[in-house]
CSV table of C-alpha atoms and ligand atoms in Angstrom, one decimal:
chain,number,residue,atom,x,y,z
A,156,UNK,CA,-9.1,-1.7,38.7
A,157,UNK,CA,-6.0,-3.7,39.4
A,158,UNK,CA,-3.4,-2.3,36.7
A,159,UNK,CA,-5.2,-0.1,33.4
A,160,UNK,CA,-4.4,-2.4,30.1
A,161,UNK,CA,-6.7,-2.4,27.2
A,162,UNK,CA,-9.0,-5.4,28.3
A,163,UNK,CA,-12.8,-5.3,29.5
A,164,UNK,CA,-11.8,-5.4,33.4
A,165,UNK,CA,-9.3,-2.5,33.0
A,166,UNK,CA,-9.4,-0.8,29.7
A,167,UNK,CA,-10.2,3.0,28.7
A,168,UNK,CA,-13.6,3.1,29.9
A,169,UNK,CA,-12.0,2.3,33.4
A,170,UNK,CA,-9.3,4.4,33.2
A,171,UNK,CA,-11.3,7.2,34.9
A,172,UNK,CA,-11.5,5.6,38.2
A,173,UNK,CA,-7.7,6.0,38.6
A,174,UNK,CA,-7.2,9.0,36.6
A,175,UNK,CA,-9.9,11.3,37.3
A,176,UNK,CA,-8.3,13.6,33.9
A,177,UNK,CA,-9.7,11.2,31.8
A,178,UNK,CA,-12.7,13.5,31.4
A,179,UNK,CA,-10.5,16.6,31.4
A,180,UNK,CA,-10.9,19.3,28.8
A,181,UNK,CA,-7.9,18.3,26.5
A,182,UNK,CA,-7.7,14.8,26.1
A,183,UNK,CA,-6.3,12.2,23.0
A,184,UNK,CA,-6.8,10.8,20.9
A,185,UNK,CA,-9.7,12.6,18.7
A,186,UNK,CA,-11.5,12.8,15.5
A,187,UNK,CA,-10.0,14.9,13.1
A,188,UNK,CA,-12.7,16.2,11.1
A,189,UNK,CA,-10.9,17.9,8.4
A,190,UNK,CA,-13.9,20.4,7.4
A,191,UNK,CA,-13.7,22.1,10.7
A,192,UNK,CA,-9.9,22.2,11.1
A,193,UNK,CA,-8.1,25.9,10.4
A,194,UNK,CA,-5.2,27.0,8.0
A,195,UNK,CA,-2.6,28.5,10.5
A,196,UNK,CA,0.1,31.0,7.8
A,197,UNK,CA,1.9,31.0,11.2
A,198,UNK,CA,2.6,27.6,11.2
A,199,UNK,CA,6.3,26.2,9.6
A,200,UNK,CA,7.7,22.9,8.5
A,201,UNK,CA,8.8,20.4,10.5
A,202,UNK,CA,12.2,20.3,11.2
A,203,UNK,CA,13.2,16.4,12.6
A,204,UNK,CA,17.0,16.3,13.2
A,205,UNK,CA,17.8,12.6,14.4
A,206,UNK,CA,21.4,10.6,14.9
A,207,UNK,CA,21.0,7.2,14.3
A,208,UNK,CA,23.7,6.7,17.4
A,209,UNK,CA,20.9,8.2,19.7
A,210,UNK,CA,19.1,4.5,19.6
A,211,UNK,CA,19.4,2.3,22.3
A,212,UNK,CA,17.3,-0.3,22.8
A,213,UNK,CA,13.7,-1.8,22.2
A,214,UNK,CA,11.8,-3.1,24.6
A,215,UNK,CA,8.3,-4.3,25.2
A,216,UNK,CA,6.8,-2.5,28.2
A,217,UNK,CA,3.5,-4.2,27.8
A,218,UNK,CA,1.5,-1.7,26.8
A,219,UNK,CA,2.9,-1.2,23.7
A,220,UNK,CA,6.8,-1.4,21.6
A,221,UNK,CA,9.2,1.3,21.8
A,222,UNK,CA,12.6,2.3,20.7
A,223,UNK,CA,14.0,4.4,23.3
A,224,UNK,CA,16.8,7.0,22.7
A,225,UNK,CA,19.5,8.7,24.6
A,226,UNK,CA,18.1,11.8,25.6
A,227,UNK,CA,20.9,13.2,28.0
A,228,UNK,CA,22.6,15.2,25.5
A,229,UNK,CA,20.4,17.8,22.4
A,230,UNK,CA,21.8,14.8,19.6
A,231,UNK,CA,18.5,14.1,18.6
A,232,UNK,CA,15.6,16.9,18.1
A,233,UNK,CA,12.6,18.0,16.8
A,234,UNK,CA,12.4,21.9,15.9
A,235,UNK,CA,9.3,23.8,13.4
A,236,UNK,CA,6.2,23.4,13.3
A,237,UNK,CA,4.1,24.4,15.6
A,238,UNK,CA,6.9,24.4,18.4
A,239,UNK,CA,8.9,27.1,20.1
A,240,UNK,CA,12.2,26.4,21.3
A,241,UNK,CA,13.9,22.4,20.8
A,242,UNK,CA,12.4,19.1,21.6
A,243,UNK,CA,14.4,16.4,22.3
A,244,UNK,CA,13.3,12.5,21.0
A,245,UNK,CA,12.9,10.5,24.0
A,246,UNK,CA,11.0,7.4,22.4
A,247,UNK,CA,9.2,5.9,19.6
A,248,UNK,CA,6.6,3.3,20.2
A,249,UNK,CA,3.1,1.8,18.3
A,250,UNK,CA,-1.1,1.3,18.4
A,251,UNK,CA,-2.5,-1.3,16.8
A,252,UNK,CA,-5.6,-3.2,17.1
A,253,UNK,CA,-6.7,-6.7,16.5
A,254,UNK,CA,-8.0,-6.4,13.1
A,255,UNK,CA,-7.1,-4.2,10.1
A,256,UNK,CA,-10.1,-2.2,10.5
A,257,UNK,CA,-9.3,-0.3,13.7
A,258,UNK,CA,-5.7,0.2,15.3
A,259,UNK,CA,-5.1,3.9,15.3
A,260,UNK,CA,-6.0,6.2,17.8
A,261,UNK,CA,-6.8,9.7,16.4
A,262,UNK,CA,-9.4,9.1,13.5
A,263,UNK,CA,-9.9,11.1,10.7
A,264,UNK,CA,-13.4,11.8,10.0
A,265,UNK,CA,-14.3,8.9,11.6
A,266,UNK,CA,-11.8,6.6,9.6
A,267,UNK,CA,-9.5,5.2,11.7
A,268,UNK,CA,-6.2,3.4,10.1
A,269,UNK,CA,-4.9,0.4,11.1
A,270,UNK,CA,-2.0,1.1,13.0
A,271,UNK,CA,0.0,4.2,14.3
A,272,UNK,CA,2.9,5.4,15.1
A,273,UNK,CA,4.1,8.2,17.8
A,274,UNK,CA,7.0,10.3,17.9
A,275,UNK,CA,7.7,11.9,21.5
A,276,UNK,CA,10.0,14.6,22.6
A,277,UNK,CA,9.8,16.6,25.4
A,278,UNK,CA,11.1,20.5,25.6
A,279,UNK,CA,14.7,20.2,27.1
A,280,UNK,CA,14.8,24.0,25.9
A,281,UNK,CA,12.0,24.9,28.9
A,282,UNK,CA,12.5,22.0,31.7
A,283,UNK,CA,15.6,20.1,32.8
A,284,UNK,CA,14.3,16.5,32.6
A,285,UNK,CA,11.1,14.4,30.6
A,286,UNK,CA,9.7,13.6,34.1
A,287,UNK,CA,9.2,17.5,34.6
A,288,UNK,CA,8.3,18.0,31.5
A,289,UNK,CA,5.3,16.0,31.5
A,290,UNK,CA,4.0,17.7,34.1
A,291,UNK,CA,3.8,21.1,31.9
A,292,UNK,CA,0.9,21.9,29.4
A,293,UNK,CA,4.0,22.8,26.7
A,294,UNK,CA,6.2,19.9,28.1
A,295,UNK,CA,6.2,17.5,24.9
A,296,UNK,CA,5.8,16.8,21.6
A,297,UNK,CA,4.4,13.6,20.4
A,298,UNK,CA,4.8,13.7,16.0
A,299,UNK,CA,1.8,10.8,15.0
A,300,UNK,CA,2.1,8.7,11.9
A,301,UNK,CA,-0.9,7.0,10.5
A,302,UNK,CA,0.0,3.2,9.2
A,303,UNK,CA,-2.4,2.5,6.1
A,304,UNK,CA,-2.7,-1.6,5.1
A,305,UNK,CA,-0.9,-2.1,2.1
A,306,UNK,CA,2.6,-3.0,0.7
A,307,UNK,CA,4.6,-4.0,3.1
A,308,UNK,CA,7.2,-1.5,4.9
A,309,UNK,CA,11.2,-2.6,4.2
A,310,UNK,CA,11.9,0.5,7.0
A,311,UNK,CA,9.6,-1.0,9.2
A,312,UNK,CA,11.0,-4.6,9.0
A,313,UNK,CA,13.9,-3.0,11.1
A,314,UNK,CA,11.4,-3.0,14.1
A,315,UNK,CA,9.2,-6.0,13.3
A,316,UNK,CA,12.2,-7.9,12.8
A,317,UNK,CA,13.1,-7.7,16.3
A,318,UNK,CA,9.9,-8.2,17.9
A,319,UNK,CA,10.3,-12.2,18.1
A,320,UNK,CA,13.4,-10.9,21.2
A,321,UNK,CA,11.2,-9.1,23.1
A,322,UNK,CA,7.8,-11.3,23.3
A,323,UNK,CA,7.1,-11.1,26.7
A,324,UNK,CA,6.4,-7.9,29.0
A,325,UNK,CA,9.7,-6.2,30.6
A,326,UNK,CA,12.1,-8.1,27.6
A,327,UNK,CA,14.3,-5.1,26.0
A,328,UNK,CA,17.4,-5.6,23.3
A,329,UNK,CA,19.9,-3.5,22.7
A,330,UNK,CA,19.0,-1.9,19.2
A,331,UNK,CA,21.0,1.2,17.9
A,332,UNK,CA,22.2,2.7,15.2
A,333,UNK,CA,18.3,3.7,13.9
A,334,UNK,CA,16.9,6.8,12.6
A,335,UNK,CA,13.3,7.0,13.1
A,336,UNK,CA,12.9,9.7,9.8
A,337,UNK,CA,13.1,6.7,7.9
A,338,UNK,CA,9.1,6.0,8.7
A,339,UNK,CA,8.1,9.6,7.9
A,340,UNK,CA,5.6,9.8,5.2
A,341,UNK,CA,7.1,12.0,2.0
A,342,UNK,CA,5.2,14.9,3.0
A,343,UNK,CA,5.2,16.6,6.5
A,344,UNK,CA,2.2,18.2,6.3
A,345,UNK,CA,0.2,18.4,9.6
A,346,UNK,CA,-2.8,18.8,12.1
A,347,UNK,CA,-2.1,20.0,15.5
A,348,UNK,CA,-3.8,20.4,18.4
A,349,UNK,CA,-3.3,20.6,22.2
A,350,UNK,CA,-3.6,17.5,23.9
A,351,UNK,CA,-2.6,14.8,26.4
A,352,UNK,CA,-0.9,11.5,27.0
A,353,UNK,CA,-3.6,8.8,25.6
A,354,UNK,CA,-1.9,6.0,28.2
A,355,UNK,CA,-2.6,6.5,31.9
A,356,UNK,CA,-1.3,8.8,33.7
A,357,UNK,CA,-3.1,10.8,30.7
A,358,UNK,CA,-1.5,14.1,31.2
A,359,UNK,CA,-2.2,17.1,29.3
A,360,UNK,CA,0.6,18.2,28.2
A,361,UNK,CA,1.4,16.8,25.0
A,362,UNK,CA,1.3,19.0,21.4
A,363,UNK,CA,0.4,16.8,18.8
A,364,UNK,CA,1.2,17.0,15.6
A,365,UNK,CA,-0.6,14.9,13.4
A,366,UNK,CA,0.9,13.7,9.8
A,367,UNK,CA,-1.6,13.8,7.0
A,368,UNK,CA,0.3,11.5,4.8
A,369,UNK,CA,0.5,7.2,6.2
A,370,UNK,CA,2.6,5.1,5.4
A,371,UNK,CA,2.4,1.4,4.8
A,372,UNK,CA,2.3,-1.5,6.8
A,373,UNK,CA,1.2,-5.3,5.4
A,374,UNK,CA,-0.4,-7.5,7.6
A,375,UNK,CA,-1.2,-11.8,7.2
A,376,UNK,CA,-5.0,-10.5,6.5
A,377,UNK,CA,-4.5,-8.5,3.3
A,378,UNK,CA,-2.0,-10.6,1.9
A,379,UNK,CA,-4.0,-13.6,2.8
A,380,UNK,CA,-6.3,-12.4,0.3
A,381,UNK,CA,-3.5,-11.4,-2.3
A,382,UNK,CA,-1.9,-14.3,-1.7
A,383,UNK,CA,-5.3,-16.6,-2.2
A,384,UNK,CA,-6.0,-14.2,-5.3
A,385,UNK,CA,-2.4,-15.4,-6.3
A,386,UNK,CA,-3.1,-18.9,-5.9
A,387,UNK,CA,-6.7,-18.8,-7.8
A,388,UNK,CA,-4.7,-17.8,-10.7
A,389,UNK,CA,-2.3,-20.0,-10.5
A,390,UNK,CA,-4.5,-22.6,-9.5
A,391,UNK,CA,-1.7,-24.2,-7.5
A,392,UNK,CA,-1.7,-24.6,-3.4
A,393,UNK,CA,1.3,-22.0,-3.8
A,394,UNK,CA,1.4,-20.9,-0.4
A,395,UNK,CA,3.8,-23.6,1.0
A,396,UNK,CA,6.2,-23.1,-2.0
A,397,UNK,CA,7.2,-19.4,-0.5
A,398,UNK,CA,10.1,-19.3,1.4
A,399,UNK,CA,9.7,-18.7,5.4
A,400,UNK,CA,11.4,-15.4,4.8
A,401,UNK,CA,9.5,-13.9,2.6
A,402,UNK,CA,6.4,-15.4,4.4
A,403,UNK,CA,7.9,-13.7,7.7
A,404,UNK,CA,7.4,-10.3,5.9
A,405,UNK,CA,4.0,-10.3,4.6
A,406,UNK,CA,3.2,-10.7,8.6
A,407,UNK,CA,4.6,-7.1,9.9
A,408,UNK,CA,1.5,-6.2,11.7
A,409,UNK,CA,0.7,-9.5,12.8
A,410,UNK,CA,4.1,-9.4,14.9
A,411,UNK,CA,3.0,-6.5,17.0
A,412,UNK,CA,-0.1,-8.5,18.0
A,413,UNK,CA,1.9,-11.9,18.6
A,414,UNK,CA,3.6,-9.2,21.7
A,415,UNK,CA,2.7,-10.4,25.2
A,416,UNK,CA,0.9,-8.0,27.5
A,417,UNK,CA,1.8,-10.3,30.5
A,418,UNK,CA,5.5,-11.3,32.2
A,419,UNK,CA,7.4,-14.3,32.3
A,420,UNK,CA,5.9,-15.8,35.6
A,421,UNK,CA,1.8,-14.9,34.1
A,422,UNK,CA,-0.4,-16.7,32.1
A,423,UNK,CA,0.4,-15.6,28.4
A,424,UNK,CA,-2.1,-13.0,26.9
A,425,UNK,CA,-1.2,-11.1,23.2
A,426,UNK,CA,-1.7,-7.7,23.5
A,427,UNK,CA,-3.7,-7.5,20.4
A,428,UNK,CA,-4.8,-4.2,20.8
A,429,UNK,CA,-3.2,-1.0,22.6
A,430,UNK,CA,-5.6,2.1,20.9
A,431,UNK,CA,-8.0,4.9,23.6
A,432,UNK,CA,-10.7,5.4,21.6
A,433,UNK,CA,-11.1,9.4,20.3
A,434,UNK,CA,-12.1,11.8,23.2
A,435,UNK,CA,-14.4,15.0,22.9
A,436,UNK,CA,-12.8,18.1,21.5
A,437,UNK,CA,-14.7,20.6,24.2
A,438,UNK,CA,-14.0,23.4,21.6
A,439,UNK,CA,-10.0,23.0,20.9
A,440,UNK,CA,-9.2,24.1,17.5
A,441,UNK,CA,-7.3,21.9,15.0
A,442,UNK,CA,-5.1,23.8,12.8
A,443,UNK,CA,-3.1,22.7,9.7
A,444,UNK,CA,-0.3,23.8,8.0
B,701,LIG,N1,0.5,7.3,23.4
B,701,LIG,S1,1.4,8.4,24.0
B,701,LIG,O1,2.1,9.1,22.9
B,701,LIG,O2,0.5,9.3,24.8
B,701,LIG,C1,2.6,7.8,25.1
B,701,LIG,C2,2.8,6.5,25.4
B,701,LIG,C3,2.0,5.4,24.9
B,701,LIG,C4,2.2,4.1,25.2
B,701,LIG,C5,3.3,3.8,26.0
B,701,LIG,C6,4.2,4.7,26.5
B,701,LIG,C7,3.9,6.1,26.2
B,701,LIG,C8,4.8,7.0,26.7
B,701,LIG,C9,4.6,8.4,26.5
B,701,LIG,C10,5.4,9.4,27.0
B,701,LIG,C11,5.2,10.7,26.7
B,701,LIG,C12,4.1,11.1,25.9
B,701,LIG,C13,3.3,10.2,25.4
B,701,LIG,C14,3.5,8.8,25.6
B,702,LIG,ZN1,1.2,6.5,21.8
């Protein structure tokens, strides 16, 4: 396998050949079924403590967007839950796939959404830098959001906007003054479990902490449909009469999947998906708040 991606030649059923932990015994994403997951009384609320200032740029790394924050100094943390000690935010970054059907990458009894979001902190309480961190089975924190198709997302626009600077693989732009609380969902109720990185080098030392509630994304598909729907009625060809801008915005998960997984100098290819599929639970427990 040349270099792991999400295509047939290289993608998650590959992975293995490079990363023998692929088959280890706490792996991500899974299946969530709810039934089987546990109450835990021990369990408190999530306590995310962002500052806007810790933002500093986006960038497309070609496996996926992030935002990546300043994570030199305890400005921006995540504390609760099922955590000991402080987590710092290190970067936020998306899954998507190339329809509205699939996209996420933990499922929830056997629904998957179509898109999602992770949160990841690593514990600066325990281990001096990320790098280290990763390497230990309590070294990070990654906080998933679930994206459900729907209205479209104003807070998210802040991202999508910005995705047209940063098409091909290796682009970054300076982006700051962001707070990543404003995706949360209302409520921070939770699943977690113990798990691992779902990219390559799939380490297991990621706690995840799974949101129950999504939030919404739009995407050209649904309002396609709306938009046809809307045009039925008025039996006009309305389409061309909306402005561009609001056009641009009915597109938000379209724009991840306009993203280029290849550089500058390569022939152009869209990453239109970035999602493992869900691995086997080998009798973890999935508690909830
Ligand atoms: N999906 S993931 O949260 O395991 C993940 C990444 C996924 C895509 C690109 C970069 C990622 C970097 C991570 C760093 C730490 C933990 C998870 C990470
Ligand atoms: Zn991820």
């Amino acid at each position: 396998m040349l270099h792991w991606g999400y295509d047939e030649h290289n993608g998650p059923a590959h992975w293995k050949e490079v990363f023998p932990v692929a088959n280890g015994d706490r792996q991500s994403p899974i299946d969530i079924k709810t039934e089987e997951t546990k109450y835990d009384p021990s369990l408190r609320p999530l306590n995310p403590n962002y500052d806007p200032a810790s933002a500093k740029i986006i960038l497309n790394n070609g496996h996926s967007t992030s935002v990546e924050f300043d994570d030199t100094v305890n400005k921006s943390v995540l504390t609760g839950g099922p955590l000991s000690g402080t987590y710092r935010l290190r970067q936020i970054h998306f899954h998507w796939g190339s329809n509205d059907e699939a996209g996420s990458e933990h499922a929830v009894d056997g629904m998957k959404y179509a898109a999602e979001l992770h949160v990841v902190h690593w514990n600066s309480e325990k281990y001096s830098s990320f790098v280290e961190a990763a390497r230990q089975s309590d070294g990070l924190a990654v906080m998933a959001v679930f994206l459900q198709i729907g209205e479209c997302n104003p807070q998210l626009n802040k991202i999508t906007d910005r995705l047209d600077t940063i098409r091909i693989k290796g682009k970054r732009a300076l982006f700051t003054n962001f707070d990543p609380s404003c995706l949360l969902p209302k409520s921070l109720d939770y699943w977690t479990y113990f798990g691992s990185l779902t990219v390559p080098p799939l380490l297991e030392s990621v706690i995840w902490i799974v949101l129950r509630e999504p939030i919404s994304v739009c995407s050209e598909q649904s309002a396609f449909v709306r938009l046809t729907a809307m045009r039925m009625d008025l039996g006009l060809t309305f389409w061309f009469k909306i402005p561009a801008s609001q056009r641009q915005d009915i597109v938000q998960l379209a724009k991840f999947r306009s993203l280029l997984s290849t550089a500058e100098d390569e022939v152009a290819c869209c990453l239109l998906r970035n999602y493992r599929p869900p691995q086997p639970l080998k009798g973890r427990e999935v508690r909830r708040n």
